[in-house]
Coordinates of C-alpha atoms in Angstrom, one line a residue:
Chain A
X1 CA -5.5 23.7 -2.4
X2 CA -1.7 23.2 -3.2
X3 CA 0.4 20.4 -5.0
X4 CA 3.9 19.4 -4.4
X5 CA 5.7 17.4 -7.3
X6 CA 8.6 15.6 -6.3
X7 CA 11.2 15.9 -9.2
X8 CA 13.0 13.0 -10.1
X9 CA 16.8 13.8 -11.6
X10 CA 20.1 12.4 -11.5
X11 CA 21.6 16.0 -10.1
X12 CA 22.5 17.1 -13.7
X13 CA 19.0 16.4 -15.5
X14 CA 15.6 16.4 -15.1
X15 CA 14.1 12.9 -15.7
X16 CA 11.4 13.4 -18.2
X17 CA 8.5 11.7 -16.5
X18 CA 8.6 14.7 -13.7
X19 CA 7.4 17.1 -16.8
X20 CA 4.4 14.2 -17.1
X21 CA 4.0 14.6 -13.3
X22 CA 3.8 18.4 -13.2
X23 CA 1.3 18.4 -16.1
X24 CA -1.3 16.2 -14.1
X25 CA -0.4 18.3 -10.8
X26 CA -1.7 21.3 -12.8
X27 CA -4.6 19.7 -13.9
X28 CA -5.7 19.0 -10.1
X29 CA -5.8 22.8 -9.9
X30 CA -4.1 25.2 -6.9
X31 CA -0.7 26.3 -7.3
X32 CA 2.0 23.6 -8.1
X33 CA 5.6 23.4 -6.2
X34 CA 8.5 21.2 -7.1
X35 CA 10.8 19.6 -5.0
X36 CA 14.3 19.3 -5.7
X37 CA 16.4 17.6 -3.0
X38 CA 19.9 16.3 -4.2
X39 CA 23.5 16.7 -3.6
X40 CA 24.2 19.1 -6.2
X41 CA 21.2 20.0 -8.2
X42 CA 21.5 23.5 -9.1
X43 CA 21.3 22.5 -12.9
X44 CA 17.9 20.8 -12.5
X45 CA 16.7 23.9 -10.4
X46 CA 17.6 26.0 -13.6
X47 CA 15.5 23.7 -15.9
X48 CA 12.7 23.6 -13.7
X49 CA 12.3 27.1 -13.4
X50 CA 11.5 27.6 -17.0
X51 CA 8.5 24.8 -16.6
X52 CA 5.2 25.9 -17.1
X53 CA 2.8 25.5 -14.6
X54 CA 5.6 25.7 -11.9
X55 CA 5.3 28.3 -9.3
X56 CA 8.0 27.3 -6.6
X57 CA 10.8 25.3 -6.5
X58 CA 11.6 24.2 -3.4
X59 CA 15.4 22.9 -2.9
X60 CA 17.3 20.8 -0.5
X61 CA 20.7 19.7 -0.8
X62 CA 22.8 17.5 1.4
X63 CA 25.2 14.5 0.5
X64 CA 22.9 12.1 2.3
X65 CA 20.4 12.5 -0.7
X66 CA 22.7 10.8 -2.9
X67 CA 20.9 8.2 -4.8
X68 CA 17.5 9.6 -3.9
X69 CA 17.0 6.9 -1.2
X70 CA 13.4 6.9 0.3
X71 CA 15.2 6.7 3.9
X72 CA 16.4 10.1 3.5
X73 CA 14.2 11.7 1.6
X74 CA 10.8 10.7 3.4
X75 CA 11.7 12.6 6.5
X76 CA 12.6 15.7 4.5
X77 CA 8.9 15.5 2.6
X78 CA 7.6 15.2 6.0
X79 CA 9.0 18.3 7.4
X80 CA 8.2 20.3 4.0
X81 CA 4.7 18.9 4.4
X82 CA 4.4 20.1 8.1
X83 CA 5.3 23.3 7.0
X84 CA 3.6 24.0 3.5
X85 CA 0.3 21.8 4.3
X86 CA 0.4 20.6 0.9
X87 CA -3.4 18.9 -0.1
X88 CA -1.6 16.6 -2.8
X89 CA 1.7 15.3 -2.8
X90 CA 2.8 13.8 -6.2
X91 CA 5.5 12.0 -8.9
X92 CA 6.1 10.1 -11.6
X93 CA 4.8 6.6 -11.7
X94 CA 8.6 5.6 -12.3
X95 CA 10.7 3.3 -9.8
X96 CA 11.9 6.5 -8.1
X97 CA 8.2 7.4 -7.4
X98 CA 6.9 4.4 -6.5
X99 CA 9.8 3.4 -4.4
X100 CA 9.4 6.9 -2.4
X101 CA 5.7 7.9 -2.3
X102 CA 4.2 4.7 -0.7
X103 CA 6.7 5.5 2.6
X104 CA 5.5 9.2 2.5
X105 CA 1.9 8.0 2.7
X106 CA 2.7 5.4 5.1
X107 CA 4.2 7.7 7.4
X108 CA 1.0 10.3 7.0
X109 CA -0.9 7.4 7.7
X110 CA -2.8 7.9 4.2
X111 CA -3.5 5.2 1.6
X112 CA -1.8 6.4 -1.8
X113 CA -3.2 5.9 -5.3
X114 CA -0.4 4.6 -7.6
X115 CA -0.3 4.9 -11.5
X116 CA -3.2 7.0 -12.2
X117 CA -4.0 7.7 -15.9
X118 CA -7.1 10.0 -15.7
X119 CA -8.2 12.7 -13.4
X120 CA -11.7 13.0 -12.9
X121 CA -11.4 15.8 -10.3
X122 CA -9.2 16.5 -7.6
X123 CA -9.9 13.7 -5.4
X124 CA -11.0 11.4 -8.0
X125 CA -8.8 9.2 -10.3
X126 CA -8.7 6.6 -12.8
X127 CA -6.1 3.6 -12.6
X128 CA -5.7 0.6 -14.2
X129 CA -5.5 -3.2 -12.3
X130 CA -5.6 -6.5 -13.4
X131 CA -2.4 -5.6 -15.7
X132 CA -4.4 -3.3 -17.6
X133 CA -7.8 -5.4 -18.2
X134 CA -10.2 -3.5 -16.3
X135 CA -10.0 0.4 -14.9
X136 CA -10.6 1.3 -11.4
X137 CA -12.3 4.6 -10.3
X138 CA -11.2 5.5 -6.9
X139 CA -12.3 8.2 -4.8
X140 CA -9.4 9.3 -2.1
X141 CA -11.0 10.9 0.9
X142 CA -7.5 11.1 2.5
X143 CA -6.7 14.8 3.8
X144 CA -3.6 14.5 1.9
X145 CA -3.7 12.8 -1.5
X146 CA -0.5 11.0 -2.4
X147 CA -0.5 10.2 -6.0
X148 CA 1.9 8.4 -8.8
X149 CA 1.0 9.3 -12.4
X150 CA 1.6 7.1 -15.4
X151 CA 4.0 9.3 -17.5
X152 CA 2.5 7.9 -21.0
X153 CA -1.3 9.3 -20.1
X154 CA -0.2 12.8 -19.6
X155 CA 1.7 15.2 -22.1
X156 CA 5.1 16.5 -20.5
X157 CA 4.7 20.2 -19.4
X158 CA 6.5 22.9 -21.7
X159 CA 9.8 23.6 -20.6
X160 CA 9.5 27.0 -21.7
X161 CA 7.3 29.9 -20.5
X162 CA 7.2 29.4 -16.8
X163 CA 8.8 31.5 -14.1
X164 CA 9.2 29.6 -10.8
X165 CA 10.8 31.2 -8.0
X166 CA 13.3 28.8 -5.8
X167 CA 13.5 28.5 -2.1
X168 CA 15.9 26.9 0.1
X169 CA 14.4 24.6 2.5
X170 CA 16.6 22.7 5.4
X171 CA 17.7 19.6 5.0
X172 CA 16.6 16.7 7.2
X173 CA 19.2 14.9 9.6
X174 CA 20.6 11.9 8.0
X175 CA 19.2 8.6 9.0
X176 CA 22.1 6.7 7.9
X177 CA 20.2 3.4 7.5
X178 CA 20.7 2.6 3.8
X179 CA 23.6 3.2 1.4
X180 CA 23.6 3.7 -2.3
X181 CA 26.6 2.3 -3.8
X182 CA 26.3 2.1 -7.7
X183 CA 24.3 2.1 -10.9
X184 CA 24.5 0.4 -13.8
X185 CA 22.4 1.9 -16.6
X186 CA 22.4 0.3 -20.3
X187 CA 24.3 2.4 -22.6
X188 CA 22.6 3.5 -25.8
X189 CA 22.7 5.6 -28.6
X190 CA 18.9 4.9 -29.5
X191 CA 16.1 7.0 -27.7
X192 CA 14.7 6.1 -24.3
X193 CA 12.2 3.5 -24.7
X194 CA 9.6 5.3 -22.4
X195 CA 9.7 8.3 -24.5
X196 CA 10.6 7.2 -28.2
X197 CA 8.0 8.2 -31.2
X198 CA 8.8 4.6 -32.5
X199 CA 9.2 1.6 -31.1
X200 CA 10.3 -1.4 -32.7
X201 CA 9.9 -4.5 -30.2
X202 CA 11.2 -8.4 -30.4
X203 CA 9.9 -11.6 -28.9
X204 CA 10.2 -15.4 -28.9
X205 CA 10.1 -15.5 -32.6
X206 CA 13.4 -13.8 -32.6
X207 CA 15.1 -16.9 -31.7
X208 CA 18.2 -15.4 -30.1
X209 CA 19.7 -12.5 -28.8
X210 CA 22.0 -12.1 -31.8
X211 CA 18.9 -11.6 -33.9
X212 CA 17.8 -8.6 -32.3
X213 CA 20.7 -7.3 -34.7
X214 CA 17.6 -7.3 -37.5
X215 CA 15.2 -5.0 -35.1
X216 CA 18.3 -2.5 -34.2
X217 CA 19.2 -2.2 -38.2
X218 CA 15.3 -1.4 -38.6
X219 CA 15.7 0.6 -35.2
X220 CA 18.3 2.8 -36.5
X221 CA 16.3 3.7 -39.7
X222 CA 13.5 4.9 -38.1
X223 CA 15.1 6.7 -34.9
X224 CA 13.2 4.0 -33.0
X225 CA 14.1 2.5 -29.6
X226 CA 14.5 -1.3 -29.2
X227 CA 11.9 -3.3 -26.6
X228 CA 11.3 -6.8 -26.1
X229 CA 8.3 -9.2 -24.8
X230 CA 9.2 -11.0 -21.3
X231 CA 9.2 -14.2 -23.3
X232 CA 12.3 -12.8 -25.1
X233 CA 13.5 -11.1 -21.6
X234 CA 12.8 -14.8 -19.8
X235 CA 14.5 -16.4 -22.6
X236 CA 17.8 -14.4 -21.8
X237 CA 17.7 -12.6 -25.4
X238 CA 18.0 -9.2 -24.4
X239 CA 18.3 -7.5 -20.6
X240 CA 15.4 -6.7 -18.6
X241 CA 15.1 -2.7 -18.8
X242 CA 14.1 -3.2 -22.2
X243 CA 10.9 -5.5 -21.3
X244 CA 7.4 -4.0 -22.6
X245 CA 4.6 -5.2 -20.4
X246 CA 2.8 -5.3 -17.3
X247 CA 6.0 -6.1 -15.2
X248 CA 8.4 -4.2 -17.6
X249 CA 7.9 -0.6 -19.0
X250 CA 4.5 1.0 -20.1
X251 CA 5.3 2.6 -23.5
X252 CA 2.8 4.8 -25.7
X253 CA 4.8 5.8 -29.2
X254 CA 3.3 6.9 -32.1
X255 CA 4.1 4.0 -33.9
X256 CA 4.8 0.5 -32.4
X257 CA 5.9 -2.4 -34.3
X258 CA 5.9 -5.6 -32.3
X259 CA 7.9 -8.7 -34.3
X260 CA 7.5 -12.2 -33.7
X261 CA 5.5 -11.4 -30.2
X262 CA 2.6 -13.4 -29.8
X263 CA 0.9 -10.8 -27.7
X264 CA 0.4 -11.9 -24.3
X265 CA -2.1 -9.9 -22.0
X266 CA 0.9 -8.9 -20.2
X267 CA 2.7 -7.4 -23.0
X268 CA -0.5 -6.2 -24.5
X269 CA -0.8 -3.8 -21.0
X270 CA 2.6 -2.3 -21.8
X271 CA 1.9 -1.1 -25.3
X272 CA -1.9 -1.2 -26.3
X273 CA -2.0 2.4 -26.0
X274 CA 0.6 3.1 -28.7
X275 CA -0.9 5.4 -31.6
X276 CA -0.5 2.9 -34.8
X277 CA 0.7 -0.7 -33.8
X278 CA 2.2 -2.9 -36.7
X279 CA 2.2 -6.7 -35.8
X280 CA 4.8 -9.2 -38.1
X281 CA 4.2 -12.4 -37.2
X282 CA 4.2 -16.0 -39.0
X283 CA 1.4 -17.4 -36.9
X284 CA -2.1 -15.4 -38.4
X285 CA -3.9 -16.7 -35.0
X286 CA -1.6 -14.5 -32.9
X287 CA -3.6 -12.6 -30.2
X288 CA -1.4 -9.3 -31.1
X289 CA -3.5 -9.4 -34.3
X290 CA -6.3 -8.3 -32.3
X291 CA -4.9 -5.2 -31.4
X292 CA -2.8 -4.2 -34.5
X293 CA -3.7 -1.6 -37.0
X294 CA -1.3 -3.0 -39.7
X295 CA -0.9 -7.0 -39.3
X296 CA 1.7 -8.5 -41.6
X297 CA 1.8 -12.2 -41.6
X298 CA 4.9 -13.2 -42.5
X299 CA 8.5 -14.9 -41.6
X300 CA 10.2 -12.0 -39.8
X301 CA 13.5 -13.1 -40.6
X302 CA 12.5 -12.1 -44.3
X303 CA 9.8 -9.3 -43.6
X304 CA 12.5 -7.2 -40.9
X305 CA 15.5 -6.7 -43.4
X306 CA 13.2 -6.2 -46.3
X307 CA 11.5 -3.4 -44.2
X308 CA 14.9 -2.0 -43.3
X309 CA 15.7 -2.1 -47.2
X310 CA 12.5 -0.4 -48.0
X311 CA 13.0 2.4 -45.8
X312 CA 16.3 3.1 -47.5
X313 CA 14.7 3.5 -50.4
Chain B
X1 CA 19.1 -11.2 15.5
X2 CA 16.1 -13.6 15.3
X3 CA 16.9 -15.2 12.1
X4 CA 13.2 -14.9 11.3
X5 CA 11.9 -14.1 8.0
X6 CA 8.2 -13.1 7.3
X7 CA 6.8 -13.7 4.0
X8 CA 3.6 -11.9 2.7
X9 CA 1.3 -14.0 0.4
X10 CA -1.8 -12.7 -1.4
X11 CA -4.2 -14.9 -3.0
X12 CA -5.3 -13.4 -6.5
X13 CA -7.0 -14.3 -9.4
X14 CA -4.9 -16.8 -11.1
X15 CA -2.7 -14.8 -13.8
X16 CA -3.8 -17.1 -17.0
X17 CA -7.6 -16.1 -16.1
X18 CA -9.3 -13.8 -18.6
X19 CA -10.5 -11.0 -16.3
X20 CA -14.2 -10.1 -16.5
X21 CA -15.6 -6.9 -14.9
X22 CA -19.2 -7.5 -13.2
X23 CA -22.1 -6.1 -15.4
X24 CA -22.7 -3.5 -12.6
X25 CA -19.4 -2.5 -12.6
X26 CA -18.9 -3.0 -9.0
X27 CA -15.4 -4.9 -9.4
X28 CA -14.4 -8.2 -11.4
X29 CA -16.1 -11.2 -11.2
X30 CA -14.0 -13.8 -9.0
X31 CA -16.8 -16.2 -7.7
X32 CA -15.9 -19.7 -9.6
X33 CA -13.1 -18.2 -10.8
X34 CA -9.3 -20.3 -10.4
X35 CA -6.8 -18.1 -7.4
X36 CA -3.7 -18.7 -6.9
X37 CA -0.4 -17.0 -4.9
X38 CA 0.4 -13.9 -6.6
X39 CA 3.3 -14.7 -8.6
X40 CA 5.6 -11.9 -7.2
X41 CA 4.7 -13.5 -3.5
X42 CA 5.7 -16.5 -5.0
X43 CA 9.1 -15.6 -5.5
X44 CA 9.2 -14.0 -2.1
X45 CA 8.6 -17.3 -0.5
X46 CA 11.2 -18.9 -2.6
X47 CA 14.1 -15.9 -2.0
X48 CA 13.4 -16.9 1.8
X49 CA 13.3 -20.5 1.8
X50 CA 16.5 -20.2 -0.3
X51 CA 17.8 -18.4 2.7
X52 CA 16.9 -21.0 5.5
X53 CA 18.6 -23.5 3.1
X54 CA 21.6 -21.8 2.8
X55 CA 21.4 -21.3 6.8
X56 CA 21.7 -17.7 6.7
X57 CA 18.2 -17.2 8.3
X58 CA 16.4 -20.1 10.8
X59 CA 12.7 -19.5 10.3
X60 CA 10.2 -18.3 7.4
X61 CA 6.9 -17.5 8.5
X62 CA 4.1 -17.1 5.8
X63 CA 1.4 -14.5 6.5
X64 CA -1.6 -14.0 4.3
X65 CA -4.6 -11.7 5.3
X66 CA -8.0 -12.3 3.5
X67 CA -10.9 -15.1 4.3
X68 CA -10.7 -18.4 5.1
X69 CA -9.5 -19.4 1.4
X70 CA -6.1 -17.6 2.4
X71 CA -5.5 -20.6 4.1
X72 CA -5.0 -22.2 0.7
X73 CA -2.3 -19.5 0.0
X74 CA -0.4 -20.3 2.9
X75 CA -0.6 -24.2 2.7
X76 CA 1.0 -23.3 -0.6
X77 CA 3.7 -21.5 0.9
X78 CA 4.5 -24.2 3.3
X79 CA 5.0 -26.9 0.7
X80 CA 7.6 -24.7 -1.2
X81 CA 9.3 -24.6 2.6
X82 CA 8.0 -22.1 4.8
X83 CA 8.0 -23.5 8.1
X84 CA 4.8 -22.0 9.7
X85 CA 1.9 -19.7 8.6
X86 CA -0.3 -17.1 10.2
X87 CA -3.9 -16.2 8.8
X88 CA -5.0 -13.2 9.6
X89 CA -8.6 -13.4 8.9
X90 CA -10.1 -10.3 7.0
X91 CA -14.0 -10.9 5.6
X92 CA -16.6 -9.3 4.3
X93 CA -16.9 -5.6 3.8
X94 CA -13.4 -5.4 5.6
X95 CA -12.0 -7.8 2.8
X96 CA -13.5 -5.9 -0.1
X97 CA -11.7 -2.4 1.3
X98 CA -8.7 -4.3 2.5
X99 CA -5.7 -2.3 0.7
X100 CA -1.8 -2.0 1.0
X101 CA -2.3 0.7 3.9
X102 CA -3.9 -1.9 6.1
X103 CA -1.8 -5.0 5.1
X104 CA 1.3 -3.1 5.8
X105 CA -0.2 -2.2 9.2
X106 CA -0.9 -5.9 9.8
X107 CA 2.6 -6.7 8.7
X108 CA 4.5 -4.2 10.7
X109 CA 2.6 -5.1 13.6
X110 CA 3.4 -9.1 13.2
X111 CA 7.3 -8.3 12.2
X112 CA 7.2 -6.5 15.6
X113 CA 5.3 -9.6 17.4
X114 CA 7.7 -12.3 15.8
X115 CA 10.6 -10.4 16.2
X116 CA 11.2 -10.8 12.8
X117 CA 14.7 -9.6 10.8
X118 CA 13.6 -9.3 7.3
X119 CA 10.3 -9.3 6.1
X120 CA 9.9 -10.3 2.0
X121 CA 7.1 -9.4 0.0
X122 CA 6.5 -9.4 -3.8
X123 CA 6.9 -6.1 -5.3
X124 CA 3.3 -5.8 -6.5
X125 CA 0.4 -8.0 -6.5
X126 CA -1.4 -8.8 -10.0
X127 CA -5.0 -7.9 -9.1
X128 CA -4.9 -4.4 -7.8
X129 CA -1.3 -3.6 -9.1
X130 CA -0.7 -1.1 -6.4
X131 CA 3.0 -1.4 -5.6
X132 CA 2.7 -0.1 -2.2
X133 CA 3.0 -2.5 0.6
X134 CA 6.5 -3.3 0.9
X135 CA 7.5 0.3 1.2
X136 CA 4.6 0.8 3.3
X137 CA 5.5 -1.9 6.0
X138 CA 9.2 -0.4 6.0
X139 CA 8.2 3.0 6.7
X140 CA 5.8 2.0 9.5
X141 CA 8.5 0.0 11.1
X142 CA 10.9 2.6 10.3
X143 CA 13.2 0.1 9.0
X144 CA 15.4 0.8 5.3
X145 CA 13.9 -1.0 2.0
X146 CA 15.3 -2.8 -0.7
X147 CA 12.2 -2.6 -3.2
X148 CA 12.6 -4.3 -6.5
X149 CA 15.4 -6.7 -5.7
X150 CA 16.5 -8.7 -8.3
X151 CA 19.5 -10.1 -6.1
X152 CA 20.1 -10.1 -2.6
X153 CA 22.9 -11.1 -0.1
X154 CA 24.0 -10.6 3.6
X155 CA 26.7 -8.6 4.2
X156 CA 27.1 -9.3 7.9
X157 CA 24.2 -7.7 9.6
X158 CA 23.6 -5.7 6.6
X159 CA 21.7 -6.5 3.1
X160 CA 23.3 -5.9 -0.1
X161 CA 20.3 -5.4 -2.6
X162 CA 20.5 -5.3 -6.3
X163 CA 17.3 -3.1 -7.6
X164 CA 15.7 -3.0 -10.5
X165 CA 15.4 0.7 -12.0
X166 CA 14.2 2.2 -14.9
X167 CA 17.1 1.9 -17.2
X168 CA 19.0 -0.3 -15.6
X169 CA 20.3 -1.5 -12.0
X170 CA 20.9 0.3 -9.0
X171 CA 22.9 -1.4 -5.9
X172 CA 22.2 -0.4 -2.1
X173 CA 23.2 -1.4 1.3
X174 CA 20.6 -1.6 4.1
X175 CA 20.8 -2.0 7.6
X176 CA 18.2 -5.1 9.0
X177 CA 16.0 -5.6 10.3
X178 CA 14.6 -4.7 6.8
X179 CA 11.8 -4.8 4.3
X180 CA 12.7 -6.5 0.7
X181 CA 10.1 -6.7 -2.2
X182 CA 11.0 -9.4 -4.7
X183 CA 11.1 -8.2 -8.5
X184 CA 10.8 -10.8 -11.3
X185 CA 14.6 -11.8 -11.9
X186 CA 15.4 -12.4 -8.0
X187 CA 14.8 -16.1 -8.7
X188 CA 12.6 -18.8 -9.9
X189 CA 10.2 -20.3 -7.9
X190 CA 10.1 -24.0 -7.4
X191 CA 6.9 -26.2 -7.7
X192 CA 5.8 -28.2 -4.5
X193 CA 6.4 -31.5 -4.6
X194 CA 3.7 -34.1 -3.5
X195 CA 5.7 -35.0 -0.7
X196 CA 6.2 -31.4 0.4
X197 CA 2.1 -30.8 0.1
X198 CA 1.7 -33.8 2.0
X199 CA 4.2 -32.3 4.7
X200 CA 2.7 -28.9 4.9
X201 CA -0.6 -30.6 6.1
X202 CA 0.8 -30.9 9.3
X203 CA 2.7 -27.6 9.6
X204 CA 0.9 -25.1 11.5
X205 CA -1.2 -22.0 10.7
X206 CA -2.3 -19.7 13.7
X207 CA -5.6 -17.7 13.0
X208 CA -5.9 -13.9 14.3
X209 CA -7.8 -11.0 13.6
X210 CA -6.4 -7.8 12.9
X211 CA -7.8 -6.0 16.0
X212 CA -5.8 -8.9 18.0
X213 CA -2.6 -7.0 16.3
X214 CA -4.4 -3.5 17.4
X215 CA -5.1 -2.7 13.8
X216 CA -7.7 -0.6 12.5
X217 CA -9.0 -1.3 9.0
X218 CA -10.6 1.6 8.1
X219 CA -10.1 2.8 4.9
X220 CA -10.4 6.0 3.0
X221 CA -10.2 4.8 -0.9
X222 CA -13.6 4.4 -2.3
X223 CA -13.8 2.5 -5.9
X224 CA -16.6 4.2 -7.4
X225 CA -17.1 1.9 -10.4
X226 CA -14.9 -0.5 -12.1
X227 CA -14.9 -0.6 -16.4
X228 CA -13.9 -2.3 -19.2
X229 CA -11.0 -1.0 -20.6
X230 CA -11.4 0.5 -24.4
X231 CA -11.2 -1.9 -26.8
X232 CA -8.9 -1.2 -29.7
X233 CA -10.3 -2.2 -33.3
X234 CA -8.4 -4.6 -34.9
X235 CA -7.0 -3.0 -38.1
X236 CA -6.4 -4.7 -41.6
X237 CA -3.7 -7.3 -42.7
X238 CA -1.4 -6.5 -45.0
X239 CA 0.1 -8.7 -47.9
X240 CA 3.7 -7.8 -48.2
X241 CA 6.1 -5.4 -46.6
X242 CA 6.1 -3.0 -49.4
X243 CA 2.0 -2.7 -48.8
X244 CA 3.2 -2.0 -45.2
X245 CA 5.3 0.6 -45.8
X246 CA 3.1 2.4 -48.0
X247 CA 0.2 2.1 -45.6
X248 CA 2.4 3.6 -43.0
X249 CA 3.7 6.2 -45.5
X250 CA -0.1 6.7 -46.3
X251 CA -1.1 7.5 -42.6
X252 CA 1.7 9.7 -42.1
X253 CA 3.0 7.5 -39.3
X254 CA 6.6 7.4 -41.1

């Protein structure tokens, strides 16, 4: 038994969800190898080389891997699989992993299992269905198991204590059917939403994008990331990459503060694994209070500045 | 170029219905429960119909795999503006184990048979939440994929696709034929108007079986059980902001 984890990175830095995937891969048993494919990824190889649990790093560099296009990475992974015959091929369930691994699986004629939240055994996994309203335990009888793991369900692997050897693998010939043009990432000095210890989220109750300033002020006091409900995103208050929920990001911070969020099922699916949940809403009947550890029925426009002040003391 | 777009439409439990797990843990209750078109599929249909209205493509064909009721979902797509439908009939045990791998084999076979220029699918279905069918259809056809699309435009024979990724957006250019999967912000699907619903009744739906397309439905995934998620205990109400901050400090959260 052996597992390949496809590393996600930008040639400079390893994306944190890869560490969660490495933990999951270690739980499967057997040796864990990591594939780093990119245009110039020596730095990423160096970062992975000390990650606990990784035995081998397979490195493939070619200009065609720019932008990690699935059309280019799939032939590479297939060639590697032919050579090494892994029993499991996996990645984090991020936009990258979800885009790439089903393509690999189809080429291997196997059914992938996505967004796994728990490993029962090397072939049996738990995943959420219906936006987290039910849990499905799936046994995968495929010869090669192709899996993606939800980042928040597995601890990140320690970045020290490992000593992986790296090995170059030949790059695949470019397919040239797709081209990566550009990326526009939302810039922020605050921590990243999916890895922040504290998240402050706003909903339709904020009434405008400008009013999110109240949340930013509070967030800065707590070194928190700022999120939003789908309602707030749909209303145009904030960009979509701030969306927490089934159709947005899944977060599980130590503390989640939901402000002016009613608590639609789709939102709860994205945050209900948070350790402590605080809800501030003026509607005492809002469903968010059913999942909140601490509920405050209050006008957010008074309560949030008050809380920001209280934290100053 | 054929100018033909294939759109996949899946019949799922309506998004507003509260999901209940069956007492025997074999799945969720579907009998007597309102079903609708998967919301992401609605966005896919809307995008295809818009392309036709802009005369970028010539024909929109809506495909659904499933039992008899799948035809209702195809009718909805026809009422939204699709030109004709294909119902790939899958029933009984085959339907229970029907997953993205099998559906993508059907979609790929139909894309070839219909000489499609583009396949547009929802990025995921809100029942199994797999997010796989588009990517797998593209793989089986050896076509490029523009997944989680929030903007699609033709540039000659190529497609420019703006994709929703973690932390922002990404723009790619892909050859056609291609597979595109629709994310939420691609468009706002229209409601079918009564005259269009009436018109849709006259549109044709072809019926076929997976075997007609040479597709084997064997699944090597087994659902062992389906459970309710663990319930969160609801906590306490606090009266003031000071109370809240005190409680959080007490709990060591801040």
